[in-house]
C-alpha atoms as a printed R data frame, in Angstrom:
    type eleno elety resid chain resno       x       y       z
1   ATOM     1    CA   MET     A     1  57.394  75.768  92.229
2   ATOM     2    CA   LYS     A     2  60.733  74.684  90.808
3   ATOM     3    CA   SER     A     3  61.442  78.258  89.860
4   ATOM     4    CA   ALA     A     4  60.736  79.448  93.402
5   ATOM     5    CA   VAL     A     5  62.991  76.772  94.914
6   ATOM     6    CA   GLY     A     6  65.724  77.628  92.457
7   ATOM     7    CA   THR     A     7  65.453  81.309  93.337
8   ATOM     8    CA   VAL     A     8  65.693  80.601  97.078
9   ATOM     9    CA   THR     A     9  68.677  78.297  96.559
10  ATOM    10    CA   SER     A    10  70.416  80.885  94.397
11  ATOM    11    CA   TYR     A    11  69.774  83.571  97.024
12  ATOM    12    CA   SER     A    12  71.114  81.307  99.783
13  ATOM    13    CA   TRP     A    13  74.350  80.626  97.927
14  ATOM    14    CA   THR     A    14  74.719  84.333  97.159
15  ATOM    15    CA   LEU     A    15  74.337  85.170 100.850
16  ATOM    16    CA   ILE     A    16  76.792  82.442 101.888
17  ATOM    17    CA   PHE     A    17  79.347  83.675  99.372
18  ATOM    18    CA   SER     A    18  78.821  87.266 100.524
19  ATOM    19    CA   ASP     A    19  79.349  86.296 104.180
20  ATOM    20    CA   PHE     A    20  82.439  84.274 103.268
21  ATOM    21    CA   LYS     A    21  83.902  87.317 101.533
22  ATOM    22    CA   GLU     A    22  83.133  89.442 104.581
23  ATOM    23    CA   ILE     A    23  84.463  86.990 107.181
24  ATOM    24    CA   THR     A    24  87.724  86.720 105.227
25  ATOM    25    CA   LYS     A    25  87.745  90.439 104.253
26  ATOM    26    CA   ALA     A    26  88.144  89.589 100.596
27  ATOM    27    CA   ARG     A    27  89.251  93.033  99.389
28  ATOM    28    CA   LEU     A    28  91.983  93.237 102.031
29  ATOM    29    CA   ALA     A    29  93.017  89.640 101.383
30  ATOM    30    CA   LEU     A    30  93.315  90.259  97.644
31  ATOM    31    CA   SER     A    31  95.486  93.327  98.241
32  ATOM    32    CA   VAL     A    32  97.747  91.178 100.407
33  ATOM    33    CA   VAL     A    33  97.905  88.537  97.672
34  ATOM    34    CA   PHE     A    34  98.865  91.295  95.225
35  ATOM    35    CA   SER     A    35 101.773  92.311  97.509
36  ATOM    36    CA   SER     A    36 102.932  88.706  97.791
37  ATOM    37    CA   ILE     A    37 102.884  88.174  94.041
38  ATOM    38    CA   ALA     A    38 104.813  91.427  93.533
39  ATOM    39    CA   GLY     A    39 107.452  90.130  95.962
40  ATOM    40    CA   TYR     A    40 107.553  86.828  94.073
41  ATOM    41    CA   PHE     A    41 108.151  88.594  90.753
42  ATOM    42    CA   LEU     A    42 110.995  90.553  92.344
43  ATOM    43    CA   GLY     A    43 112.689  87.478  93.759
44  ATOM    44    CA   ALA     A    44 112.153  84.993  90.938
45  ATOM    45    CA   TYR     A    45 114.784  84.383  88.276
46  ATOM    46    CA   GLU     A    46 111.979  83.098  86.081
47  ATOM    47    CA   ILE     A    47 108.248  82.941  86.693
48  ATOM    48    CA   GLU     A    48 106.678  79.590  87.552
49  ATOM    49    CA   TRP     A    49 102.951  80.163  87.274
50  ATOM    50    CA   SER     A    50 102.119  77.096  89.331
51  ATOM    51    CA   SER     A    51 104.065  78.657  92.205
52  ATOM    52    CA   VAL     A    52 102.266  81.968  91.704
53  ATOM    53    CA   ALA     A    53  98.940  80.126  91.945
54  ATOM    54    CA   LEU     A    54 100.003  78.336  95.138
55  ATOM    55    CA   LEU     A    55 101.191  81.625  96.636
56  ATOM    56    CA   ALA     A    56  97.923  83.353  95.751
57  ATOM    57    CA   ILE     A    57  95.699  80.608  97.166
58  ATOM    58    CA   GLY     A    58  97.854  79.989 100.232
59  ATOM    59    CA   GLY     A    59  98.217  83.706 100.884
60  ATOM    60    CA   TYR     A    60  94.465  84.266 100.668
61  ATOM    61    CA   CYS     A    61  93.898  81.407 103.103
62  ATOM    62    CA   MET     A    62  96.337  82.861 105.635
63  ATOM    63    CA   VAL     A    63  94.869  86.372 105.505
64  ATOM    64    CA   GLY     A    64  91.320  85.051 105.443
65  ATOM    65    CA   ALA     A    65  92.029  82.865 108.477
66  ATOM    66    CA   SER     A    66  93.497  85.803 110.412
67  ATOM    67    CA   ASN     A    67  90.446  87.931 109.668
68  ATOM    68    CA   ALA     A    68  88.036  85.143 110.603
69  ATOM    69    CA   TYR     A    69  89.812  84.533 113.935
70  ATOM    70    CA   ASN     A    70  89.725  88.280 114.568
71  ATOM    71    CA   GLN     A    71  85.976  88.462 113.990
72  ATOM    72    CA   VAL     A    72  85.336  85.537 116.317
73  ATOM    73    CA   ILE     A    73  87.445  87.078 119.083
74  ATOM    74    CA   GLU     A    74  85.971  90.556 118.641
75  ATOM    75    CA   LYS     A    75  82.360  89.583 117.935
76  ATOM    76    CA   ASP     A    76  81.020  91.419 120.999
77  ATOM    77    CA   LEU     A    77  83.106  94.517 120.282
78  ATOM    78    CA   ASP     A    78  82.144  94.476 116.610
79  ATOM    79    CA   ALA     A    79  78.498  94.610 117.673
80  ATOM    80    CA   LEU     A    80  79.165  97.981 119.335
81  ATOM    81    CA   MET     A    81  80.541  99.717 116.238
82  ATOM    82    CA   SER     A    82  78.535 101.042 113.300
83  ATOM    83    CA   ARG     A    83  81.033  99.853 110.691
84  ATOM    84    CA   THR     A    84  81.211  96.261 111.981
85  ATOM    85    CA   ARG     A    85  77.874  95.430 113.602
86  ATOM    86    CA   ASN     A    86  76.530  93.961 110.358
87  ATOM    87    CA   ARG     A    87  79.405  91.526 109.950
88  ATOM    88    CA   PRO     A    88  78.326  87.864 109.743
89  ATOM    89    CA   VAL     A    89  79.079  86.908 113.372
90  ATOM    90    CA   PRO     A    90  77.839  89.935 115.369
91  ATOM    91    CA   SER     A    91  74.737  90.177 113.150
92  ATOM    92    CA   GLY     A    92  73.896  86.528 113.868
93  ATOM    93    CA   ARG     A    93  74.027  85.379 110.239
94  ATOM    94    CA   MET     A    94  76.985  83.126 111.083
95  ATOM    95    CA   THR     A    95  77.678  81.364 114.360
96  ATOM    96    CA   PRO     A    96  81.068  81.791 116.070
97  ATOM    97    CA   ARG     A    97  81.596  78.042 115.692
98  ATOM    98    CA   THR     A    98  81.123  78.245 111.918
99  ATOM    99    CA   ALA     A    99  83.484  81.214 111.666
100 ATOM   100    CA   LEU     A   100  86.066  79.405 113.802
101 ATOM   101    CA   THR     A   101  85.752  76.292 111.629
102 ATOM   102    CA   ILE     A   102  86.409  78.419 108.549
103 ATOM   103    CA   ALA     A   103  89.435  80.012 110.247
104 ATOM   104    CA   VAL     A   104  90.960  76.682 111.292
105 ATOM   105    CA   ALA     A   105  90.320  75.073 107.897
106 ATOM   106    CA   MET     A   106  91.915  77.992 106.065
107 ATOM   107    CA   THR     A   107  94.888  77.970 108.448
108 ATOM   108    CA   VAL     A   108  95.595  74.299 107.815
109 ATOM   109    CA   LEU     A   109  95.013  74.591 104.082
110 ATOM   110    CA   GLY     A   110  97.120  77.760 103.833
111 ATOM   111    CA   VAL     A   111 100.091  76.306 105.727
112 ATOM   112    CA   ILE     A   112 100.024  73.127 103.634
113 ATOM   113    CA   ILE     A   113  99.839  75.042 100.351
114 ATOM   114    CA   LEU     A   114 102.643  77.421 101.321
115 ATOM   115    CA   TYR     A   115 104.728  74.463 102.514
116 ATOM   116    CA   PHE     A   116 104.575  73.077  98.983
117 ATOM   117    CA   LEU     A   117 106.407  76.248  97.928
118 ATOM   118    CA   ASN     A   118 108.998  75.878 100.704
119 ATOM   119    CA   PRO     A   119 109.057  75.532 104.510
120 ATOM   120    CA   LYS     A   120 110.205  79.122 105.145
121 ATOM   121    CA   THR     A   121 107.167  80.513 103.345
122 ATOM   122    CA   ALA     A   122 104.843  78.345 105.429
123 ATOM   123    CA   MET     A   123 106.668  79.387 108.612
124 ATOM   124    CA   PHE     A   124 106.306  83.119 107.925
125 ATOM   125    CA   GLY     A   125 102.657  82.625 106.997
126 ATOM   126    CA   ALA     A   126 102.001  80.838 110.292
127 ATOM   127    CA   ILE     A   127 103.870  83.541 112.235
128 ATOM   128    CA   SER     A   128 101.695  86.222 110.666
129 ATOM   129    CA   ILE     A   129  98.502  84.444 111.763
130 ATOM   130    CA   PHE     A   130  99.817  83.961 115.298
131 ATOM   131    CA   LEU     A   131 100.907  87.582 115.751
132 ATOM   132    CA   TYR     A   132  97.743  89.041 114.254
133 ATOM   133    CA   THR     A   133  95.389  86.806 116.201
134 ATOM   134    CA   SER     A   134  97.136  86.169 119.492
135 ATOM   135    CA   VAL     A   135  99.044  89.421 120.073
136 ATOM   136    CA   TYR     A   136  97.719  92.295 117.953
137 ATOM   137    CA   THR     A   137  94.004  91.595 118.403
138 ATOM   138    CA   PRO     A   138  94.018  91.411 122.242
139 ATOM   139    CA   LEU     A   139  96.260  94.494 122.496
140 ATOM   140    CA   LYS     A   140  93.909  96.751 120.529
141 ATOM   141    CA   THR     A   141  91.864  97.577 123.637
142 ATOM   142    CA   VAL     A   142  94.947  97.926 125.848
143 ATOM   143    CA   THR     A   143  97.530 100.137 124.185
144 ATOM   144    CA   PRO     A   144  98.259 102.061 120.963
145 ATOM   145    CA   LEU     A   145 101.407  99.902 120.738
146 ATOM   146    CA   ALA     A   146  99.097  97.288 119.243
147 ATOM   147    CA   VAL     A   147  99.601  99.070 115.930
148 ATOM   148    CA   PHE     A   148 103.357  98.378 116.087
149 ATOM   149    CA   VAL     A   149 102.691  94.695 116.718
150 ATOM   150    CA   GLY     A   150 100.081  94.556 113.969
151 ATOM   151    CA   ALA     A   151 102.504  96.151 111.520
152 ATOM   152    CA   ILE     A   152 104.698  93.029 111.719
153 ATOM   153    CA   PRO     A   153 102.224  90.515 110.210
154 ATOM   154    CA   GLY     A   154 101.011  93.304 107.955
155 ATOM   155    CA   ALA     A   155 104.515  93.728 106.528
156 ATOM   156    CA   ILE     A   156 105.118  90.042 105.878
157 ATOM   157    CA   PRO     A   157 103.263  89.613 102.537
158 ATOM   158    CA   PHE     A   158 105.634  91.684 100.355
159 ATOM   159    CA   MET     A   159 108.666  89.793 101.636
160 ATOM   160    CA   LEU     A   160 106.769  86.486 101.661
161 ATOM   161    CA   GLY     A   161 106.676  86.493  97.883
162 ATOM   162    CA   TRP     A   162 110.463  86.837  97.684
163 ATOM   163    CA   VAL     A   163 110.912  83.969 100.154
164 ATOM   164    CA   ALA     A   164 108.440  81.872  98.153
165 ATOM   165    CA   ALA     A   165 110.504  82.444  95.011
166 ATOM   166    CA   THR     A   166 113.949  81.898  96.566
167 ATOM   167    CA   ASN     A   167 113.515  79.834  99.748
168 ATOM   168    CA   ASP     A   168 115.847  82.374 101.331
169 ATOM   169    CA   PHE     A   169 115.562  85.236 103.803
170 ATOM   170    CA   GLY     A   170 118.236  87.918 103.515
171 ATOM   171    CA   ILE     A   171 118.625  91.630 103.011
172 ATOM   172    CA   GLU     A   172 116.327  91.698  99.986
173 ATOM   173    CA   PRO     A   173 113.131  90.381 101.642
174 ATOM   174    CA   GLY     A   174 114.186  92.231 104.797
175 ATOM   175    CA   THR     A   175 114.098  95.488 102.829
176 ATOM   176    CA   LEU     A   176 110.692  94.653 101.344
177 ATOM   177    CA   PHE     A   177 109.469  93.953 104.877
178 ATOM   178    CA   MET     A   178 110.721  97.328 106.139
179 ATOM   179    CA   ILE     A   179 109.081  99.247 103.288
180 ATOM   180    CA   GLN     A   180 105.664  97.799 104.048
181 ATOM   181    CA   PHE     A   181 106.265  97.988 107.813
182 ATOM   182    CA   PHE     A   182 106.811 101.763 107.801
183 ATOM   183    CA   TRP     A   183 104.043 102.305 105.239
184 ATOM   184    CA   GLN     A   184 101.444 100.823 107.549
185 ATOM   185    CA   PHE     A   185 101.696 103.559 110.170
186 ATOM   186    CA   PRO     A   186 100.541 106.523 108.073
187 ATOM   187    CA   HIS     A   187  98.021 104.265 106.338
188 ATOM   188    CA   PHE     A   188  96.504 102.823 109.492
189 ATOM   189    CA   TRP     A   189  96.627 106.007 111.557
190 ATOM   190    CA   ALA     A   190  94.815 107.878 108.778
191 ATOM   191    CA   LEU     A   191  92.144 105.175 108.890
192 ATOM   192    CA   ALA     A   192  92.060 105.236 112.694
193 ATOM   193    CA   TRP     A   193  91.664 109.021 112.590
194 ATOM   194    CA   MET     A   194  88.578 108.631 110.384
195 ATOM   195    CA   LEU     A   195  87.090 105.899 112.572
196 ATOM   196    CA   ASP     A   196  88.225 107.152 115.979
197 ATOM   197    CA   ASP     A   197  84.727 107.831 117.339
198 ATOM   198    CA   ASP     A   198  83.520 104.403 116.252
199 ATOM   199    CA   TYR     A   199  86.634 102.690 117.620
200 ATOM   200    CA   LYS     A   200  86.102 104.342 121.000
201 ATOM   201    CA   LYS     A   201  82.711 102.627 121.302
202 ATOM   202    CA   ALA     A   202  84.594  99.320 121.471
203 ATOM   203    CA   GLY     A   203  87.418 100.676 123.632
204 ATOM   204    CA   PHE     A   204  90.061 100.481 120.900
205 ATOM   205    CA   ARG     A   205  93.127 102.650 121.470
206 ATOM   206    CA   LEU     A   206  94.803 102.965 118.102
207 ATOM   207    CA   LEU     A   207  96.014 106.549 117.581
208 ATOM   208    CA   PRO     A   208  99.575 106.974 118.923
209 ATOM   209    CA   THR     A   209  98.682 109.791 121.341
210 ATOM   210    CA   GLY     A   210  95.143 108.538 121.885
211 ATOM   211    CA   LYS     A   211  93.798 111.736 120.316
212 ATOM   212    CA   LYS     A   212  93.315 113.386 116.943
213 ATOM   213    CA   ASP     A   213  95.990 115.984 117.609
214 ATOM   214    CA   LYS     A   214  99.217 117.364 116.178
215 ATOM   215    CA   GLY     A   215 101.262 114.794 118.095
216 ATOM   216    CA   THR     A   216  99.576 111.992 116.189
217 ATOM   217    CA   VAL     A   217 100.159 113.678 112.834
218 ATOM   218    CA   VAL     A   218 103.828 114.358 113.652
219 ATOM   219    CA   GLN     A   219 104.272 110.608 113.980
220 ATOM   220    CA   VAL     A   220 102.369 110.055 110.739
221 ATOM   221    CA   ILE     A   221 104.799 112.423 109.006
222 ATOM   222    CA   MET     A   222 107.840 110.805 110.627
223 ATOM   223    CA   TYR     A   223 106.903 107.289 109.513
224 ATOM   224    CA   THR     A   224 106.050 108.517 106.035
225 ATOM   225    CA   VAL     A   225 109.551 109.981 105.743
226 ATOM   226    CA   TRP     A   226 111.096 106.685 106.852
227 ATOM   227    CA   MET     A   227 108.905 104.833 104.343
228 ATOM   228    CA   ILE     A   228 110.212 107.053 101.527
229 ATOM   229    CA   ILE     A   229 113.842 106.575 102.581
230 ATOM   230    CA   ILE     A   230 113.573 102.784 102.770
231 ATOM   231    CA   SER     A   231 111.683 102.662  99.458
232 ATOM   232    CA   VAL     A   232 114.520 104.289  97.497
233 ATOM   233    CA   ILE     A   233 117.475 102.647  99.303
234 ATOM   234    CA   PRO     A   234 117.750  99.818  96.716
235 ATOM   235    CA   TYR     A   235 118.892 102.436  94.179
236 ATOM   236    CA   PHE     A   236 122.186 102.735  96.066
237 ATOM   237    CA   GLY     A   237 123.122  99.095  95.456
238 ATOM   238    CA   ILE     A   238 123.318  97.988  99.071
239 ATOM   239    CA   THR     A   239 120.376  95.595  99.110
240 ATOM   240    CA   GLY     A   240 121.726  92.611  97.198
241 ATOM   241    CA   ARG     A   241 119.666  91.510  94.205
242 ATOM   242    CA   LEU     A   242 116.925  93.970  95.096
243 ATOM   243    CA   GLN     A   243 117.858  96.942  92.950
244 ATOM   244    CA   LEU     A   244 116.220 100.055  91.577
245 ATOM   245    CA   SER     A   245 117.170 102.183  88.587
246 ATOM   246    CA   LEU     A   246 117.482 105.970  88.789
247 ATOM   247    CA   THR     A   247 114.210 106.329  86.898
248 ATOM   248    CA   GLY     A   248 112.430 103.935  89.242
249 ATOM   249    CA   ALA     A   249 113.862 105.679  92.291
250 ATOM   250    CA   ILE     A   250 112.728 109.097  91.055
251 ATOM   251    CA   ILE     A   251 109.196 107.840  90.347
252 ATOM   252    CA   ILE     A   252 108.916 106.262  93.800
253 ATOM   253    CA   LEU     A   253 110.406 109.353  95.448
254 ATOM   254    CA   LEU     A   254 107.848 111.597  93.746
255 ATOM   255    CA   MET     A   255 104.997 109.289  94.783
256 ATOM   256    CA   GLY     A   256 106.290 109.267  98.336
257 ATOM   257    CA   LEU     A   257 106.565 113.059  98.422
258 ATOM   258    CA   ALA     A   258 102.978 113.307  97.158
259 ATOM   259    CA   MET     A   259 101.849 111.094 100.028
260 ATOM   260    CA   LEU     A   260 103.927 113.185 102.425
261 ATOM   261    CA   GLY     A   261 102.096 116.250 101.124
262 ATOM   262    CA   PHE     A   262  98.801 114.685 102.186
263 ATOM   263    CA   ALA     A   263 100.306 113.995 105.619
264 ATOM   264    CA   PHE     A   264 101.272 117.675 105.985
265 ATOM   265    CA   ARG     A   265  97.774 118.591 104.850
266 ATOM   266    CA   LEU     A   266  96.399 116.515 107.713
267 ATOM   267    CA   PHE     A   267  98.770 118.324 110.084
268 ATOM   268    CA   GLU     A   268  97.388 121.637 108.861
269 ATOM   269    CA   LYS     A   269  93.668 120.761 108.771
270 ATOM   270    CA   ARG     A   270  93.323 117.864 111.227
271 ATOM   271    CA   ASP     A   271  89.948 116.894 109.773
272 ATOM   272    CA   HIS     A   272  88.181 113.810 108.436
273 ATOM   273    CA   THR     A   273  88.544 114.811 104.788
274 ATOM   274    CA   SER     A   274  92.323 115.218 105.044
275 ATOM   275    CA   ALA     A   275  92.649 111.880 106.824
276 ATOM   276    CA   ARG     A   276  90.609 110.179 104.115
277 ATOM   277    CA   LYS     A   277  92.745 111.690 101.356
278 ATOM   278    CA   LEU     A   278  95.908 110.495 103.117
279 ATOM   279    CA   MET     A   279  94.464 107.000 103.516
280 ATOM   280    CA   LEU     A   280  93.568 106.823  99.825
281 ATOM   281    CA   ALA     A   281  96.988 108.210  98.873
282 ATOM   282    CA   SER     A   282  98.654 105.512 100.965
283 ATOM   283    CA   VAL     A   283  96.666 102.766  99.225
284 ATOM   284    CA   SER     A   284  97.686 104.174  95.845
285 ATOM   285    CA   TYR     A   285 101.307 104.475  96.952
286 ATOM   286    CA   ILE     A   286 101.802 100.892  98.101
287 ATOM   287    CA   SER     A   287 100.237  99.388  94.969
288 ATOM   288    CA   LEU     A   288 101.977 101.699  92.505
289 ATOM   289    CA   MET     A   289 105.305 101.373  94.319
290 ATOM   290    CA   GLN     A   290 105.177  97.600  94.003
291 ATOM   291    CA   LEU     A   291 104.278  97.853  90.327
292 ATOM   292    CA   VAL     A   292 107.194 100.242  89.750
293 ATOM   293    CA   TYR     A   293 109.601  97.833  91.473
294 ATOM   294    CA   VAL     A   294 108.417  94.902  89.360
295 ATOM   295    CA   ALA     A   295 108.398  96.848  86.094
296 ATOM   296    CA   ASP     A   296 111.812  98.341  86.877
297 ATOM   297    CA   LYS     A   297 113.317  94.888  87.448
298 ATOM   298    CA   TRP     A   298 112.003  93.312  84.255
299 ATOM   299    CA   ILE     A   299 112.641  96.357  82.074
300 ATOM   300    CA   SER     A   300 116.207  96.564  83.403
301 ATOM   301    CA   GLN     A   301 116.760  92.907  82.504
302 ATOM   302    CA   LEU     A   302 115.798  93.611  78.910
303 ATOM   303    CA   TRP     A   303 118.734  96.011  78.660
304 ATOM   304    CA   ILE     A   304 121.259  93.528  80.018
């Protein structure tokens, strides 16, 4: 009997933990935390691991809250799409009230934790939640311009780490913001291309032309080019303390050109497989680019 009760309890906690990960989109949230920590390493004169921990926990709370709000607001639309109908709220495993409670609790906790780092970090974190929840989410069924709005909170994490380390917003975090801002368009439009039929079930308008056509891919290519340009600009010494060596710039340029190659492949084929390869290339690019920036900074300091 005790064994049976223990098994049920263990299963219940496993299910609760699984639903918590899904309501907060744990994988996405962890990738955002990774970007924030990379920005912190770039901005910090020396690493304070207590600050890194606060940034990681606070950052996860802010992203998790945004995702939970989103799933409460879109619960009826999520139920229409194959990829989202089994989420905790539309499936009925979690009530909207519970999801909203989680979102509010994580918002408050996240703002408080980030405030301990400095007020600017907390402010940008709060702005990202507001834009994602109150502007981007309602616009998704109205206009493809929602993607432009959504790219703003999506670009905040990389620069948020710098602000957390320095309590300052200038050209350096502004540059980090622009890199991730332009990156999001080819990344998200590749994803939207793959999921277009499913998105249409919920009335989402996310491709720039509304169709899987050459016009959409031209914009994918254009934003990829801008992403590459912004990514290597720090090499030219015009972005304050944010600098990049020739070696670092070449590595990032080559990675960017590889991603651009996948974008041209999508232009040529205009199929699901090409879109998926571009999406995966974009994920690899943003993570590797941030690692190159961090490694380049600390390796360069060893030579000073």
